[in-house]
Amino acid sequence: PSGSYLAEGAVIISTLSSFHTRNVPHNAHQWIHNFLFKKFGALLIQPLIGQYKKGEYSDALILKTNILAAKIFNSNKVFSIPFFSYPRYAGYREAALHAIVRKNYGCTHFWVGRDHAGFKNFYGYKQSQNFCYKNEKKLNIKIIAGVEPFYCSNCNKMKNTKCLNKNCLQKDIIKISGSQIRKLLQKNKLIPEFLMNPRISRLLSKKSLIN
């Protein structure tokens, strides 16, 4: 049940944050991983398995790379296990479902993205976050409605707040998405380090994508 104490070996976990994904982790994802781990002390990275959509990654690769992202922490308080389901692209309704699933896994906190479970521009801006936060008590899990991280090329750093450096311009802000990385793979181009950790990107190629 939600809020219970979970044991992993001799480690007792009283708060467990959770991150839903259906992608290979890029640097924006890993920024969120770090944020959740530092704030709550334990993290479940849970990739959705069962999508089979042309142009996206295979289940095996999604599993492998998210396990690697968890191992990078070198902590027995960071886990990655699969969530066997499929994407419904149902926006805020599906975000609420994902929150309930993580509550049933024993998680106490759940990160909801700006366009969680969205489809193109069909749903409103932050609709998933607003709906889940409004219904937090009914969902029985704390909702983290985070700001989307970005890379500042002038600071050479991932951020999720406005740059305080006066020399940083709008053109220096680079948004990171899974789709832009898949486009690079489709063109057989290398993935820059500011987009993805080399330990993960070296596992990817054009063959990683479902035909």
mmCIF file of C-alpha atoms in Angstrom:
data_model
loop_
_atom_site.group_PDB
_atom_site.id
_atom_site.type_symbol
_atom_site.label_atom_id
_atom_site.label_comp_id
_atom_site.label_asym_id
_atom_site.label_seq_id
_atom_site.Cartn_x
_atom_site.Cartn_y
_atom_site.Cartn_z
ATOM 1 C CA PRO A 1 0.000 0.000 0.000
ATOM 2 C CA SER A 2 1.044 3.612 -0.558
ATOM 3 C CA GLY A 3 3.134 5.090 2.209
ATOM 4 C CA SER A 4 4.354 1.747 3.508
ATOM 5 C CA TYR A 5 7.996 1.070 4.269
ATOM 6 C CA LEU A 6 9.782 -0.884 1.569
ATOM 7 C CA ALA A 7 12.845 -2.988 2.295
ATOM 8 C CA GLU A 8 15.665 -3.640 -0.166
ATOM 9 C CA GLY A 9 18.153 -5.797 1.667
ATOM 10 C CA ALA A 10 18.963 -3.932 4.880
ATOM 11 C CA VAL A 11 17.842 -0.580 3.480
ATOM 12 C CA ILE A 12 14.586 0.928 4.724
ATOM 13 C CA ILE A 13 12.833 3.333 2.358
ATOM 14 C CA SER A 14 10.118 5.611 3.747
ATOM 15 C CA THR A 15 9.720 7.871 0.689
ATOM 16 C CA LEU A 16 9.980 6.614 -2.867
ATOM 17 C CA SER A 17 9.709 8.942 -5.865
ATOM 18 C CA SER A 18 8.771 7.575 -9.267
ATOM 19 C CA PHE A 19 9.416 8.489 -12.879
ATOM 20 C CA HIS A 20 7.377 7.113 -15.791
ATOM 21 C CA THR A 21 8.924 6.856 -19.239
ATOM 22 C CA ARG A 22 8.489 5.084 -22.552
ATOM 23 C CA ASN A 23 11.804 6.191 -23.932
ATOM 24 C CA VAL A 24 15.551 5.673 -23.779
ATOM 25 C CA PRO A 25 16.777 8.175 -21.131
ATOM 26 C CA HIS A 26 18.320 11.417 -22.393
ATOM 27 C CA ASN A 27 19.886 14.221 -20.356
ATOM 28 C CA ALA A 28 16.582 15.901 -19.504
ATOM 29 C CA HIS A 29 15.343 12.599 -18.070
ATOM 30 C CA GLN A 30 18.541 12.156 -16.101
ATOM 31 C CA TRP A 31 18.220 15.694 -14.712
ATOM 32 C CA ILE A 32 14.792 14.690 -13.387
ATOM 33 C CA HIS A 33 16.217 11.425 -11.996
ATOM 34 C CA ASN A 34 18.847 13.393 -10.075
ATOM 35 C CA PHE A 35 16.329 15.932 -8.832
ATOM 36 C CA LEU A 36 13.967 13.256 -7.490
ATOM 37 C CA PHE A 37 16.736 11.221 -5.875
ATOM 38 C CA LYS A 38 18.283 14.238 -4.139
ATOM 39 C CA LYS A 39 14.909 15.521 -2.924
ATOM 40 C CA PHE A 40 13.298 12.254 -1.782
ATOM 41 C CA GLY A 41 16.208 9.872 -1.222
ATOM 42 C CA ALA A 42 14.911 6.986 -3.337
ATOM 43 C CA LEU A 43 13.788 6.612 -6.937
ATOM 44 C CA LEU A 44 11.885 4.142 -9.101
ATOM 45 C CA ILE A 45 12.589 4.611 -12.829
ATOM 46 C CA GLN A 46 9.809 2.668 -14.530
ATOM 47 C CA PRO A 47 9.699 2.369 -18.332
ATOM 48 C CA LEU A 48 6.465 1.363 -20.019
ATOM 49 C CA ILE A 49 6.910 -1.821 -22.052
ATOM 50 C CA GLY A 50 4.587 -2.877 -24.872
ATOM 51 C CA GLN A 51 4.413 -0.094 -27.457
ATOM 52 C CA TYR A 52 5.550 -1.615 -30.778
ATOM 53 C CA LYS A 53 5.270 1.672 -32.655
ATOM 54 C CA LYS A 54 7.238 2.129 -35.866
ATOM 55 C CA GLY A 55 10.186 4.489 -35.474
ATOM 56 C CA GLU A 56 10.482 4.031 -31.701
ATOM 57 C CA TYR A 57 12.829 1.894 -29.614
ATOM 58 C CA SER A 58 12.507 -1.811 -28.934
ATOM 59 C CA ASP A 59 11.346 -2.898 -25.490
ATOM 60 C CA ALA A 60 14.651 -4.654 -24.824
ATOM 61 C CA LEU A 61 16.646 -1.462 -25.448
ATOM 62 C CA ILE A 62 14.312 0.668 -23.332
ATOM 63 C CA LEU A 63 14.738 -1.786 -20.457
ATOM 64 C CA LYS A 64 18.520 -2.010 -20.849
ATOM 65 C CA THR A 65 19.151 1.740 -21.006
ATOM 66 C CA ASN A 66 16.878 2.616 -18.078
ATOM 67 C CA ILE A 67 18.541 -0.059 -15.943
ATOM 68 C CA LEU A 68 21.864 1.555 -16.887
ATOM 69 C CA ALA A 69 20.505 4.990 -15.904
ATOM 70 C CA ALA A 70 19.603 3.555 -12.482
ATOM 71 C CA LYS A 71 23.019 1.886 -12.063
ATOM 72 C CA ILE A 72 24.782 5.194 -12.731
ATOM 73 C CA PHE A 73 23.656 6.313 -9.240
ATOM 74 C CA ASN A 74 25.499 3.374 -7.663
ATOM 75 C CA SER A 75 22.833 3.315 -4.956
ATOM 76 C CA ASN A 76 20.591 0.561 -3.651
ATOM 77 C CA LYS A 77 17.866 3.190 -3.340
ATOM 78 C CA VAL A 78 17.482 3.647 -7.104
ATOM 79 C CA PHE A 79 15.635 0.973 -9.069
ATOM 80 C CA SER A 80 14.396 0.355 -12.604
ATOM 81 C CA ILE A 81 11.675 -2.200 -13.278
ATOM 82 C CA PRO A 82 9.279 -2.474 -16.252
ATOM 83 C CA PHE A 83 5.639 -1.415 -16.325
ATOM 84 C CA PHE A 84 3.914 -3.857 -18.684
ATOM 85 C CA SER A 85 1.171 -1.949 -20.467
ATOM 86 C CA TYR A 86 0.830 0.166 -23.615
ATOM 87 C CA PRO A 87 0.545 3.894 -24.429
ATOM 88 C CA ARG A 88 -3.023 5.148 -24.739
ATOM 89 C CA TYR A 89 -2.134 8.785 -25.532
ATOM 90 C CA ALA A 90 -4.987 9.744 -23.191
ATOM 91 C CA GLY A 91 -3.302 12.795 -21.675
ATOM 92 C CA TYR A 92 -4.412 13.763 -18.164
ATOM 93 C CA ARG A 93 -6.570 10.631 -17.764
ATOM 94 C CA GLU A 94 -3.612 8.385 -18.492
ATOM 95 C CA ALA A 95 -1.363 10.491 -16.256
ATOM 96 C CA ALA A 96 -3.810 9.832 -13.406
ATOM 97 C CA LEU A 97 -3.730 6.104 -14.214
ATOM 98 C CA HIS A 98 0.084 6.150 -14.090
ATOM 99 C CA ALA A 99 -0.051 7.891 -10.712
ATOM 100 C CA ILE A 100 -2.406 5.217 -9.313
ATOM 101 C CA VAL A 101 -0.133 2.452 -10.646
ATOM 102 C CA ARG A 102 2.881 3.969 -8.853
ATOM 103 C CA LYS A 103 0.866 4.391 -5.664
ATOM 104 C CA ASN A 104 0.082 0.671 -5.856
ATOM 105 C CA TYR A 105 3.818 -0.045 -6.247
ATOM 106 C CA GLY A 106 4.357 1.695 -2.900
ATOM 107 C CA CYS A 107 5.618 5.007 -4.266
ATOM 108 C CA THR A 108 4.929 8.162 -2.274
ATOM 109 C CA HIS A 109 5.701 10.747 -4.994
ATOM 110 C CA PHE A 110 5.153 10.783 -8.780
ATOM 111 C CA TRP A 111 6.621 13.108 -11.397
ATOM 112 C CA VAL A 112 4.072 14.285 -13.986
ATOM 113 C CA GLY A 113 5.481 15.895 -17.115
ATOM 114 C CA ARG A 114 4.209 18.973 -18.926
ATOM 115 C CA ASP A 115 2.577 16.850 -21.657
ATOM 116 C CA HIS A 116 2.392 13.525 -19.851
ATOM 117 C CA ALA A 117 0.883 10.812 -22.098
ATOM 118 C CA GLY A 118 -0.015 13.465 -24.658
ATOM 119 C CA PHE A 119 -0.408 13.291 -28.414
ATOM 120 C CA LYS A 120 1.155 16.066 -30.515
ATOM 121 C CA ASN A 121 -0.646 19.283 -29.411
ATOM 122 C CA PHE A 122 -4.027 17.693 -28.707
ATOM 123 C CA TYR A 123 -4.085 18.353 -24.935
ATOM 124 C CA GLY A 124 -3.772 21.701 -23.200
ATOM 125 C CA TYR A 125 -0.539 23.097 -21.800
ATOM 126 C CA LYS A 126 0.232 21.412 -18.450
ATOM 127 C CA GLN A 127 -3.239 19.812 -18.478
ATOM 128 C CA SER A 128 -1.913 16.513 -17.104
ATOM 129 C CA GLN A 129 -0.007 18.264 -14.325
ATOM 130 C CA ASN A 130 -2.942 20.477 -13.356
ATOM 131 C CA PHE A 131 -5.443 17.601 -13.319
ATOM 132 C CA CYS A 132 -3.260 15.285 -11.243
ATOM 133 C CA TYR A 133 -2.275 18.013 -8.798
ATOM 134 C CA LYS A 134 -5.929 19.030 -8.364
ATOM 135 C CA ASN A 135 -6.889 15.389 -7.669
ATOM 136 C CA GLU A 136 -3.819 14.556 -5.578
ATOM 137 C CA LYS A 137 -5.850 13.468 -2.522
ATOM 138 C CA LYS A 138 -8.025 11.126 -4.584
ATOM 139 C CA LEU A 139 -4.955 9.632 -6.259
ATOM 140 C CA ASN A 140 -3.385 9.171 -2.812
ATOM 141 C CA ILE A 141 0.120 10.003 -4.011
ATOM 142 C CA LYS A 142 2.058 13.281 -3.958
ATOM 143 C CA ILE A 143 2.272 14.840 -7.428
ATOM 144 C CA ILE A 144 5.477 16.542 -8.556
ATOM 145 C CA ALA A 145 4.502 18.896 -11.376
ATOM 146 C CA GLY A 146 7.993 19.778 -12.490
ATOM 147 C CA VAL A 147 9.263 22.327 -14.990
ATOM 148 C CA GLU A 148 10.743 20.791 -18.124
ATOM 149 C CA PRO A 149 14.582 20.835 -18.006
ATOM 150 C CA PHE A 150 16.589 22.341 -20.856
ATOM 151 C CA TYR A 151 20.224 22.705 -21.888
ATOM 152 C CA CYS A 152 21.886 26.132 -21.922
ATOM 153 C CA SER A 153 24.667 26.120 -24.500
ATOM 154 C CA ASN A 154 26.246 29.264 -23.025
ATOM 155 C CA CYS A 155 26.397 27.832 -19.477
ATOM 156 C CA ASN A 156 27.064 24.312 -20.810
ATOM 157 C CA LYS A 157 24.613 23.010 -18.217
ATOM 158 C CA MET A 158 21.198 21.380 -17.805
ATOM 159 C CA LYS A 159 18.690 23.640 -16.015
ATOM 160 C CA ASN A 160 14.977 23.968 -15.318
ATOM 161 C CA THR A 161 14.941 27.598 -14.237
ATOM 162 C CA LYS A 162 15.695 30.843 -16.077
ATOM 163 C CA CYS A 163 19.395 31.523 -16.559
ATOM 164 C CA LEU A 164 20.705 34.170 -14.176
ATOM 165 C CA ASN A 165 23.691 34.730 -16.427
ATOM 166 C CA LYS A 166 22.988 37.964 -18.328
ATOM 167 C CA ASN A 167 25.045 36.704 -21.263
ATOM 168 C CA CYS A 168 22.616 33.818 -21.895
ATOM 169 C CA LEU A 169 20.256 34.450 -24.800
ATOM 170 C CA GLN A 170 17.075 32.742 -25.960
ATOM 171 C CA LYS A 171 19.043 31.069 -28.746
ATOM 172 C CA ASP A 172 21.244 29.400 -26.115
ATOM 173 C CA ILE A 173 18.273 27.450 -24.716
ATOM 174 C CA ILE A 174 18.028 23.996 -26.283
ATOM 175 C CA LYS A 175 15.057 21.783 -25.503
ATOM 176 C CA ILE A 176 15.805 18.063 -25.406
ATOM 177 C CA SER A 177 13.351 15.475 -26.676
ATOM 178 C CA GLY A 178 13.371 11.820 -27.598
ATOM 179 C CA SER A 179 12.062 12.612 -31.081
ATOM 180 C CA GLN A 180 15.058 14.811 -31.975
ATOM 181 C CA ILE A 181 17.431 12.032 -30.865
ATOM 182 C CA ARG A 182 15.552 9.442 -32.931
ATOM 183 C CA LYS A 183 15.826 11.753 -35.954
ATOM 184 C CA LEU A 184 19.620 11.857 -35.510
ATOM 185 C CA LEU A 185 19.709 8.050 -35.357
ATOM 186 C CA GLN A 186 17.608 7.760 -38.500
ATOM 187 C CA LYS A 187 20.213 9.902 -40.303
ATOM 188 C CA ASN A 188 23.087 7.833 -38.837
ATOM 189 C CA LYS A 189 24.397 10.905 -37.006
ATOM 190 C CA LEU A 190 26.211 10.926 -33.664
ATOM 191 C CA ILE A 191 24.278 12.035 -30.601
ATOM 192 C CA PRO A 192 26.027 15.003 -28.905
ATOM 193 C CA GLU A 193 26.911 14.683 -25.219
ATOM 194 C CA PHE A 194 24.675 17.626 -24.307
ATOM 195 C CA LEU A 195 21.692 15.535 -25.469
ATOM 196 C CA MET A 196 22.573 12.144 -24.013
ATOM 197 C CA ASN A 197 25.062 10.439 -21.733
ATOM 198 C CA PRO A 198 27.690 8.675 -23.940
ATOM 199 C CA ARG A 199 27.315 5.506 -21.838
ATOM 200 C CA ILE A 200 23.748 5.332 -23.132
ATOM 201 C CA SER A 201 24.138 6.796 -26.630
ATOM 202 C CA ARG A 202 26.868 4.298 -27.581
ATOM 203 C CA LEU A 203 24.234 1.566 -27.266
ATOM 204 C CA LEU A 204 22.054 3.230 -29.923
ATOM 205 C CA SER A 205 22.046 3.143 -33.706
ATOM 206 C CA LYS A 206 19.560 3.316 -36.561
ATOM 207 C CA LYS A 207 18.950 -0.405 -35.987
ATOM 208 C CA SER A 208 17.682 0.418 -32.503
ATOM 209 C CA LEU A 209 14.435 1.728 -33.992
ATOM 210 C CA ILE A 210 11.453 -0.469 -34.896
ATOM 211 C CA ASN A 211 10.934 -0.685 -38.665
#
